[in-house]
Structure formats: C-alpha cells, structure tokens
CSV table of C-alpha atoms in Angstrom, one decimal:
chain,number,residue,atom,x,y,z
A,1,MET,CA,0.0,-0.2,-0.1
A,2,PRO,CA,1.5,3.3,-1.3
A,3,VAL,CA,2.5,5.5,2.1
A,4,SER,CA,1.2,8.9,2.6
A,5,ALA,CA,3.9,12.3,2.0
A,6,ALA,CA,2.4,12.9,5.6
A,7,ALA,CA,4.0,10.3,6.7
A,8,LEU,CA,7.5,10.4,5.0
A,9,CYS,CA,10.7,13.4,4.8
A,10,GLU,CA,13.7,14.0,3.1
A,11,TYR,CA,17.1,13.1,4.3
A,12,TYR,CA,18.9,15.4,2.9
A,13,GLY,CA,22.5,14.2,5.2
A,14,TYR,CA,24.8,15.7,6.8
A,15,LEU,CA,27.1,18.7,5.6
A,16,PRO,CA,30.3,18.2,7.4
A,17,ARG,CA,31.9,20.5,9.6
A,18,LEU,CA,33.7,23.3,8.1
A,19,VAL,CA,37.3,24.4,9.4
A,20,CYS,CA,40.1,26.9,8.7
A,21,HIS,CA,41.9,26.3,5.8
A,22,THR,CA,44.3,26.7,7.4
A,23,ALA,CA,44.4,25.0,10.4
A,24,LEU,CA,44.5,20.9,8.8
A,25,ALA,CA,47.3,20.3,6.0
A,26,PRO,CA,46.1,20.9,2.3
A,27,SER,CA,43.5,18.7,0.6
A,28,THR,CA,44.8,15.8,-2.5
A,29,ARG,CA,42.2,16.5,-4.9
A,30,THR,CA,42.2,18.9,-7.1
A,31,SER,CA,41.6,23.1,-6.1
A,32,VAL,CA,38.8,24.8,-6.8
A,33,THR,CA,40.0,27.9,-8.1
A,34,SER,CA,37.6,30.9,-8.2
A,35,SER,CA,37.8,30.1,-11.9
A,36,MET,CA,36.3,26.6,-11.7
A,37,VAL,CA,33.0,28.2,-8.8
A,38,PRO,CA,29.7,26.7,-11.2
A,39,THR,CA,28.8,30.2,-12.2
A,40,ALA,CA,25.2,28.0,-12.8
A,41,LEU,CA,22.7,27.2,-10.8
A,42,HIS,CA,22.4,22.9,-10.7
A,43,SER,CA,19.2,20.9,-10.5
A,44,SER,CA,19.2,17.8,-7.9
A,45,LEU,CA,21.0,15.8,-10.4
A,46,TYR,CA,23.8,18.2,-10.5
A,47,GLU,CA,26.8,15.9,-10.2
A,48,ALA,CA,28.6,15.5,-7.7
A,49,ASP,CA,32.4,14.4,-6.1
A,50,THR,CA,31.8,11.3,-4.0
A,51,TYR,CA,32.3,12.3,-0.4
A,52,PRO,CA,32.7,9.4,2.7
A,53,SER,CA,29.4,8.5,4.6
A,54,VAL,CA,29.5,7.9,8.0
A,55,ARG,CA,27.2,5.8,10.5
A,56,SER,CA,24.8,6.4,12.8
A,57,GLY,CA,23.0,3.0,13.8
A,58,GLU,CA,22.1,1.0,11.7
A,59,ALA,CA,22.6,3.1,8.4
A,60,ASP,CA,25.3,4.8,6.7
A,61,LEU,CA,23.7,8.0,6.3
A,62,PRO,CA,25.5,9.5,2.7
A,63,SER,CA,27.0,13.4,3.0
A,64,THR,CA,24.9,15.9,1.7
A,65,TYR,CA,27.9,17.2,-0.6
A,66,SER,CA,27.6,13.8,-2.4
A,67,LEU,CA,23.8,13.7,-3.4
A,68,ARG,CA,21.8,13.1,-6.6
A,69,LYS,CA,18.4,13.1,-5.3
A,70,PRO,CA,16.9,13.2,-1.3
A,71,LEU,CA,16.8,9.4,0.7
A,72,VAL,CA,12.8,9.1,1.4
A,73,TYR,CA,11.2,7.6,5.1
A,74,LYS,CA,8.9,7.1,6.9
A,75,ILE,CA,9.1,9.4,9.1
A,76,ALA,CA,9.2,6.7,12.9
A,77,GLU,CA,12.1,5.1,10.7
A,78,LEU,CA,14.3,7.9,10.2
A,79,PRO,CA,17.9,7.0,11.5
A,80,PRO,CA,19.1,9.0,14.7
A,81,LYS,CA,21.9,12.7,13.9
A,82,PRO,CA,25.4,11.4,13.6
A,83,VAL,CA,27.2,13.2,16.7
A,84,PRO,CA,27.9,15.7,16.7
A,85,CYS,CA,25.0,17.2,14.2
A,86,LEU,CA,22.5,19.4,14.7
A,87,ARG,CA,20.0,18.5,13.0
A,88,LEU,CA,18.0,20.7,11.4
A,89,VAL,CA,13.9,20.1,9.8
A,90,ILE,CA,12.3,22.2,7.5
A,91,ILE,CA,8.9,22.8,6.5
A,92,SER,CA,7.3,25.2,3.6
A,93,ASP,CA,4.1,26.7,2.4
A,94,THR,CA,2.1,24.7,4.6
A,95,HIS,CA,-0.9,27.3,3.3
A,96,GLU,CA,-3.6,26.5,6.0
A,97,ARG,CA,-3.0,22.5,5.9
A,98,HIS,CA,-1.0,22.1,8.8
A,99,ARG,CA,-2.9,19.8,10.3
A,100,GLU,CA,-2.4,17.4,7.6
A,101,MET,CA,1.2,17.6,8.4
A,102,SER,CA,3.4,15.2,10.9
A,103,VAL,CA,7.0,16.1,11.1
A,104,PRO,CA,10.1,14.2,12.0
A,105,ASN,CA,12.0,15.2,15.9
A,106,GLY,CA,14.8,17.4,15.8
A,107,ASP,CA,16.7,19.9,17.2
A,108,VAL,CA,15.6,22.6,15.3
A,109,LEU,CA,12.3,23.0,13.1
A,110,VAL,CA,11.9,26.2,9.8
A,111,HIS,CA,8.4,27.2,8.8
A,112,CYS,CA,10.0,28.4,5.5
A,113,GLY,CA,7.6,30.9,5.1
A,114,ASP,CA,3.3,31.1,3.9
A,115,ILE,CA,1.9,30.2,6.2
A,116,GLN,CA,-1.7,31.1,5.0
A,117,GLU,CA,-3.7,29.9,2.3
A,118,GLY,CA,-4.2,34.2,1.2
A,119,LEU,CA,-6.7,33.7,-1.4
A,120,ASN,CA,-9.6,32.3,0.9
A,121,PHE,CA,-10.8,36.1,2.2
A,122,VAL,CA,-13.9,34.9,4.1
A,123,ARG,CA,-12.6,32.5,7.3
A,124,ASP,CA,-10.8,34.3,10.0
A,125,VAL,CA,-6.8,35.1,9.7
A,126,LYS,CA,-6.2,36.1,12.7
A,127,ALA,CA,-8.2,33.0,14.6
A,128,MET,CA,-6.3,30.3,11.9
A,129,LEU,CA,-2.5,32.1,12.9
A,130,THR,CA,-3.7,31.3,16.6
A,131,ASP,CA,-4.5,27.5,15.2
A,132,PHE,CA,-0.6,28.0,14.1
A,133,ALA,CA,1.1,28.7,17.0
A,134,THR,CA,-0.1,26.5,18.9
A,135,TRP,CA,0.4,23.6,16.3
A,136,PHE,CA,3.9,24.7,16.1
A,137,THR,CA,5.1,25.4,19.3
A,138,ASP,CA,3.4,22.5,20.3
A,139,SER,CA,6.4,19.9,22.4
A,140,SER,CA,3.9,16.8,22.3
A,141,LEU,CA,3.9,17.3,18.5
A,142,HIS,CA,7.6,19.4,18.5
A,143,PRO,CA,9.3,18.8,21.0
A,144,HIS,CA,12.3,20.6,18.6
A,145,PRO,CA,14.3,22.4,21.2
A,146,VAL,CA,14.6,25.7,18.1
A,147,LYS,CA,11.4,26.3,16.3
A,148,LEU,CA,12.2,29.5,14.3
A,149,ILE,CA,9.5,30.8,11.8
A,150,ILE,CA,9.5,33.6,8.5
A,151,ALA,CA,7.5,35.0,6.8
A,152,GLY,CA,6.3,34.9,2.7
A,153,ASN,CA,4.2,37.1,-0.2
A,154,HIS,CA,1.4,34.9,1.0
A,155,ASP,CA,1.1,36.2,4.3
A,156,LYS,CA,-0.5,39.3,4.2
A,157,ALA,CA,-1.6,39.0,7.8
A,158,ILE,CA,1.3,39.2,9.1
A,159,ALA,CA,2.6,41.8,7.3
A,160,ALA,CA,0.3,44.4,8.4
A,161,MET,CA,1.4,43.4,11.8
A,162,PRO,CA,3.8,45.4,14.3
A,163,THR,CA,6.8,42.8,14.4
A,164,GLU,CA,6.2,42.6,18.1
A,165,ASP,CA,3.1,41.6,18.6
A,166,VAL,CA,4.2,38.2,16.2
A,167,ARG,CA,6.4,37.3,18.3
A,168,ARG,CA,4.3,36.8,21.0
A,169,LEU,CA,1.4,35.9,18.5
A,170,PHE,CA,4.5,32.1,17.2
A,171,ALA,CA,6.3,32.9,21.1
A,172,PRO,CA,8.4,30.9,22.0
A,173,ALA,CA,9.3,29.9,18.8
A,174,VAL,CA,11.1,32.4,17.1
A,175,TYR,CA,9.9,34.9,14.7
A,176,LEU,CA,12.7,36.3,12.2
A,177,CYS,CA,12.1,39.2,9.7
A,178,GLU,CA,15.8,40.6,8.9
A,179,ASP,CA,16.6,39.4,11.8
A,180,SER,CA,19.3,37.1,13.5
A,181,VAL,CA,19.6,33.9,15.8
A,182,VAL,CA,22.0,31.8,17.7
A,183,VAL,CA,21.8,28.5,18.7
A,184,GLU,CA,22.9,28.0,21.9
A,185,PRO,CA,25.5,26.2,23.1
A,186,VAL,CA,26.4,25.4,19.8
A,187,GLY,CA,26.7,28.4,18.1
A,188,VAL,CA,25.6,27.9,15.0
A,189,ARG,CA,23.7,31.6,13.7
A,190,PHE,CA,21.0,31.6,11.9
A,191,TYR,CA,19.3,35.3,9.3
A,192,GLY,CA,15.7,34.7,8.4
A,193,SER,CA,14.0,37.2,6.0
A,194,PRO,CA,10.5,36.7,4.7
A,195,ARG,CA,11.3,38.8,1.2
A,196,SER,CA,10.8,37.0,-2.4
A,197,ILE,CA,9.8,37.7,-6.2
A,198,SER,CA,5.8,38.1,-7.4
A,199,ASN,CA,5.0,35.4,-10.1
A,200,SER,CA,2.8,37.0,-11.5
A,201,ARG,CA,1.9,40.4,-12.1
A,202,TRP,CA,-2.4,39.2,-11.7
A,203,SER,CA,-1.2,38.0,-8.1
A,204,PRO,CA,-2.5,39.3,-4.6
A,205,ASN,CA,0.2,38.2,-2.5
A,206,THR,CA,3.1,40.5,-2.3
A,207,ALA,CA,3.4,40.4,0.6
A,208,PHE,CA,7.0,41.8,1.5
A,209,GLN,CA,7.8,41.3,-2.3
A,210,GLY,CA,8.3,46.2,-3.1
A,211,LYS,CA,11.6,47.2,-3.4
A,212,LYS,CA,12.6,48.2,0.2
A,213,SER,CA,12.4,44.4,1.5
A,214,TRP,CA,14.9,44.0,-1.4
A,215,GLY,CA,17.2,46.1,0.1
A,216,PRO,CA,21.3,44.5,0.2
A,217,PHE,CA,22.3,42.9,2.7
A,218,MET,CA,24.9,45.4,4.3
A,219,PHE,CA,26.3,43.5,8.0
A,220,ALA,CA,30.2,43.1,6.9
A,221,SER,CA,29.4,41.9,11.1
A,222,ALA,CA,28.3,38.8,8.6
A,223,ARG,CA,31.2,39.0,6.6
A,224,GLN,CA,34.7,39.3,8.2
A,225,ASP,CA,37.0,36.1,8.0
A,226,ASP,CA,36.0,35.3,11.6
A,227,ARG,CA,38.9,32.4,12.6
A,228,SER,CA,38.1,32.8,16.4
A,229,THR,CA,34.3,31.7,15.5
A,230,ALA,CA,35.3,29.0,13.0
A,231,VAL,CA,32.4,26.3,12.6
A,232,SER,CA,35.5,23.5,14.1
A,233,ASN,CA,35.3,25.1,17.4
A,234,ALA,CA,31.7,26.1,18.3
A,235,PRO,CA,30.8,23.9,21.1
A,236,ARG,CA,29.5,20.3,21.0
A,237,CYS,CA,25.7,18.9,21.3
A,238,SER,CA,25.6,16.8,24.5
A,239,SER,CA,22.1,16.4,26.7
A,240,GLU,CA,23.5,18.0,29.7
A,241,GLN,CA,23.8,21.1,27.0
A,242,PRO,CA,19.8,22.4,25.7
A,243,LEU,CA,19.5,23.7,23.1
A,244,SER,CA,18.3,28.0,23.1
A,245,ALA,CA,17.6,30.3,20.9
A,246,ARG,CA,19.2,33.5,21.7
A,247,LEU,CA,18.2,36.3,19.4
A,248,GLU,CA,20.7,38.8,18.4
A,249,GLY,CA,18.3,41.7,16.4
A,250,THR,CA,18.6,43.1,12.8
A,251,THR,CA,23.1,43.3,13.2
A,252,PRO,CA,24.6,39.3,12.5
A,253,GLY,CA,26.8,39.2,16.0
A,254,GLY,CA,29.1,37.7,13.4
A,255,PRO,CA,29.2,35.2,10.1
A,256,VAL,CA,26.1,33.4,9.3
A,257,ASP,CA,25.8,29.6,9.1
A,258,VAL,CA,22.1,28.9,8.4
A,259,LEU,CA,20.3,31.5,6.0
A,260,ILE,CA,17.0,31.4,6.3
A,261,VAL,CA,14.4,33.2,2.9
A,262,HIS,CA,11.9,32.8,1.7
A,263,GLN,CA,12.8,32.8,-2.2
A,264,SER,CA,14.3,30.2,-3.9
A,265,PRO,CA,16.2,29.9,-6.7
A,266,ASP,CA,14.0,29.6,-10.3
A,267,ILE,CA,15.7,26.1,-11.5
A,268,PRO,CA,12.6,24.6,-13.2
A,269,ARG,CA,12.6,27.9,-15.4
A,270,ALA,CA,16.1,28.9,-15.8
A,271,HIS,CA,16.0,31.0,-18.5
A,272,HIS,CA,18.2,33.2,-17.3
A,273,GLY,CA,21.8,33.2,-15.9
A,274,ILE,CA,23.0,33.2,-12.1
A,275,GLU,CA,23.3,36.8,-12.1
A,276,GLU,CA,19.9,38.2,-13.4
A,277,GLN,CA,18.4,36.2,-10.0
A,278,PRO,CA,18.6,38.7,-6.5
A,279,ILE,CA,18.4,35.5,-3.9
A,280,CYS,CA,21.6,34.2,-6.0
A,281,THR,CA,23.0,38.0,-5.3
A,282,TYR,CA,21.2,38.1,-1.6
A,283,ALA,CA,23.2,34.6,-0.6
A,284,GLN,CA,26.5,36.0,-2.3
A,285,GLN,CA,26.3,39.0,0.0
A,286,VAL,CA,25.0,37.6,3.3
A,287,ALA,CA,27.2,34.9,2.9
A,288,PRO,CA,25.2,31.6,5.1
A,289,ARG,CA,28.7,29.7,5.7
A,290,ARG,CA,26.8,25.7,5.2
A,291,VAL,CA,23.1,25.7,4.5
A,292,LEU,CA,20.9,28.0,2.9
A,293,LEU,CA,16.5,27.3,3.8
A,294,CYS,CA,13.7,28.3,1.6
A,295,GLY,CA,11.0,27.3,0.1
A,296,HIS,CA,8.0,29.5,-2.3
A,297,LEU,CA,8.0,28.2,-5.5
A,298,HIS,CA,6.6,25.2,-5.2
A,299,GLY,CA,8.1,23.3,-8.3
A,300,ALA,CA,11.9,23.8,-6.9
A,301,HIS,CA,10.8,22.0,-4.3
A,302,GLY,CA,14.1,19.6,-3.3
A,303,MET,CA,18.1,20.9,-3.4
A,304,HIS,CA,19.8,22.9,-5.6
A,305,ARG,CA,23.3,23.8,-6.3
A,306,LEU,CA,24.4,27.3,-5.5
A,307,PRO,CA,28.2,29.3,-5.9
A,308,VAL,CA,29.5,29.0,-2.7
A,309,PRO,CA,30.0,33.0,-1.6
A,310,GLU,CA,33.1,34.1,-1.5
A,311,PRO,CA,34.1,34.7,2.1
A,312,VAL,CA,33.3,30.7,2.3
A,313,ARG,CA,35.5,29.8,-0.5
A,314,LYS,CA,38.5,31.6,1.0
A,315,SER,CA,38.3,31.3,4.9
A,316,PHE,CA,36.5,27.0,5.1
A,317,ARG,CA,37.5,23.6,4.0
A,318,VAL,CA,35.1,20.9,4.7
A,319,ALA,CA,37.1,18.1,6.9
A,320,THR,CA,36.7,14.8,4.6
A,321,ARG,CA,37.7,11.7,6.6
A,322,ASP,CA,37.8,8.6,4.3
A,323,GLY,CA,35.3,6.2,5.4
A,324,GLY,CA,33.8,7.8,7.9
A,325,GLY,CA,37.2,6.2,10.7
A,326,GLN,CA,40.2,8.8,10.5
A,327,PRO,CA,40.9,10.9,13.3
A,328,GLU,CA,40.2,14.3,13.6
A,329,GLU,CA,44.0,15.2,13.1
A,330,MET,CA,44.4,12.6,10.2
A,331,ALA,CA,41.9,14.2,8.4
A,332,ARG,CA,41.6,16.0,4.3
A,333,LEU,CA,40.8,19.1,3.9
A,334,ASP,CA,39.1,19.4,0.4
A,335,GLU,CA,36.8,22.3,-1.1
A,336,VAL,CA,33.6,23.5,0.1
A,337,PRO,CA,32.1,22.2,-4.0
A,338,PHE,CA,28.8,24.3,-3.4
A,339,LEU,CA,26.2,26.6,-1.3
A,340,PRO,CA,23.1,23.3,-0.5
A,341,CYS,CA,19.8,25.1,-0.9
A,342,ILE,CA,17.1,23.6,0.9
A,343,ASN,CA,13.6,24.1,-1.1
A,344,ALA,CA,10.5,22.5,1.3
A,345,ALA,CA,7.7,23.9,-0.3
A,346,MET,CA,5.5,21.7,0.8
A,347,MET,CA,2.5,21.2,-2.1
A,348,VAL,CA,2.8,21.0,-5.3
A,349,GLY,CA,-0.2,20.9,-8.5
A,350,ARG,CA,-2.7,23.0,-9.3
A,351,PHE,CA,-4.6,26.4,-7.0
A,352,GLY,CA,-7.9,24.1,-5.7
A,353,GLN,CA,-5.7,20.7,-6.6
A,354,ASN,CA,-2.1,20.3,-4.0
A,355,VAL,CA,-1.2,17.5,-2.8
A,356,LEU,CA,1.0,17.4,-0.1
A,357,LEU,CA,4.8,17.3,0.1
A,358,SER,CA,7.7,15.7,2.3
A,359,PRO,CA,8.9,18.4,4.7
A,360,SER,CA,12.6,18.4,5.0
A,361,VAL,CA,15.8,16.8,6.9
A,362,VAL,CA,19.9,18.0,7.1
A,363,ASP,CA,21.7,17.8,9.2
A,364,LEU,CA,25.3,20.2,10.7
A,365,GLU,CA,28.0,18.5,11.6
A,366,LEU,CA,29.6,20.5,14.7
C-alpha cells in the first residue's frame, strides 16, 4: 500500500563540518579555483563529488555534498542523527494545511514562510494564525528545542502586524524578519528574511515583495574572516547542554551559518543566468557558511547547488575523513563544493488541487 507523503520525510544527508583552511594539511584533491566555481544554477541531478558516509546506528548516512536526490524515509524510521550534529527539520508553504502534516523530530524546526493560503477571503485570519501558532509550538507534536519562523508573500496578515506582536503570537518559537538568532550552546547562527519575488503580475499575494524588502545586506560582521569563531571551534551538543535560541536582532554578531529566506532559486524555469536571480546575489551578500533554506516556488522543491560565497570559499574547507573512521587530526581538507539550497515547499499542483509533500531534514556536523 502506498505511504502518504504526510508520513514520509526527505533526508538530505549530513553537512560535514567546516574548518579554517589553515588548520589541517592541504587537500590532495584538485583545488577549485575561483574560475572553476559554478557560475550557473544546478538542479538536484547535479553530479557531485563523492564524500564518505557516516555511521548512525544501523544506517550509513551520506554527505549532503554527495547526494543527487534526498533519501526518503518513513518518519518513524528516520535514522538518528550522527553525533555531533544539529538536526534541522524544514517545512514551508503550508498554506493553512498544517494540521494535515506530520513532522519528524529534530533539534531545530524551521518554517520558511507562507503560513496563510492568501486567497480565502471569508475565514478568520487571526484565528487561523493562532491555530498555527498553537500547532507549531505544541511540544507534544514538535519537541524540537528551537523553533524558527519567517513569513512569506502569502502572509499579508503578518506583514500588517507590528513585529513584536508577531513575536508574541508565535512565542516560544522565534519569528525572524531580517533578524539573526544564535542557537546556543553550539553557536550556530541563523538569519531569516521573508523576501521573495512575485510569480505573476496578477498575484494578490505580495507581502514582503516590494523594493524595500530587497535592500542589500550591508552587515560587514557577517562577512568577516572570523577565524576565532570558526565552525570547527563550536561546542558540541550533549544531553547536558539543552539547546536554546538567542535573538540578536537586525545586525548579526558574526558570520551566518544558515540563511532562511522565502525566495527560492528559479530552477525549473531558469532561462536566465545566475546574475539575473536576486536570491543568488542575496546569498552571496549574506554568505551563509553551511546551507540556505527556502520555499516559495513549489515546483522547485528539492535541493539545488549554488556557488560558494567568496568569504566561505576563501576561509573554509570541508573536513573529510575517508570512510568516516580517521581521527580528526588525520582529516583531509577539501574545497567546499557548493552552497546547498533546500527548498522545502510542501505543496505541488494547481490551485485547488495541491498535493502535500514531505518535510525536509538535514544534519549539520558541529
């Protein structure tokens, strides 16, 4: 009997930890010079280099960099995360159908926008948002220690509310609107933006899509070559160290590890170059070191590979242990091959006939 997508999840592997490129011996692989960095977007069928898997329980979990498409698991059978890792569970574009969804457990639950349907003019929007907040923050359904939310272009009711009112509505989840938050004690920094681009000139769903929403990212603190706070020096997760979220506000206190933004790269209809896609320019400005999480374009659901931001390419390498067995001091450093971009939009199909898709999961090695 076919398993409903609501009972499944898509696993995008583990992202190997980054270290400053001067910390270990140089890689034996061919160096990827700036001229070799991809200048065009790639679909999830991109042929990535081979990276070793890691053992987690009875399963060998692949590196994100080696996956051509996600591994699909029943939620109840998703392997435990490798240690030490931060497990991210990502959903987006739930469009008021959140009560129909099941979400796997993890450390950080992220919603990438479009909570509202946007075209239903007869229902009580405030009651719907309250119901969503109750569902999202219910610890019996979602025991994730940290929960993060951004809005999307359908979320006009949220756009009309003062930011502090939205934060109170969604608490204890953290609402981000051009804001930075740090997951403690592991020191992983997230930056959230609701910006997106309209799919159609006729669409009434235009929240956070004006020119003001697409101002450049101007915070030098997020692009500094901060070797003292390199990912490799972050504390490790343990049962004695419960996770919590510390809101930093508009100005990030340092480099961003995970960028959460509503807009997705336009892969299925990519008739234009990368320089013509504002989301790619924005990713280069923010320079996330680990992964970009998004939604918005339902047809672009899945993982895409973006060029590595220049500050990341210059300062960091991937620590690779062949077969996952070597001690850390024997690890080889490889060039960061691409910036993973996971579109977790959970709807596909025409209006009125949308089918639910599965939530996304990725592990960040610490």
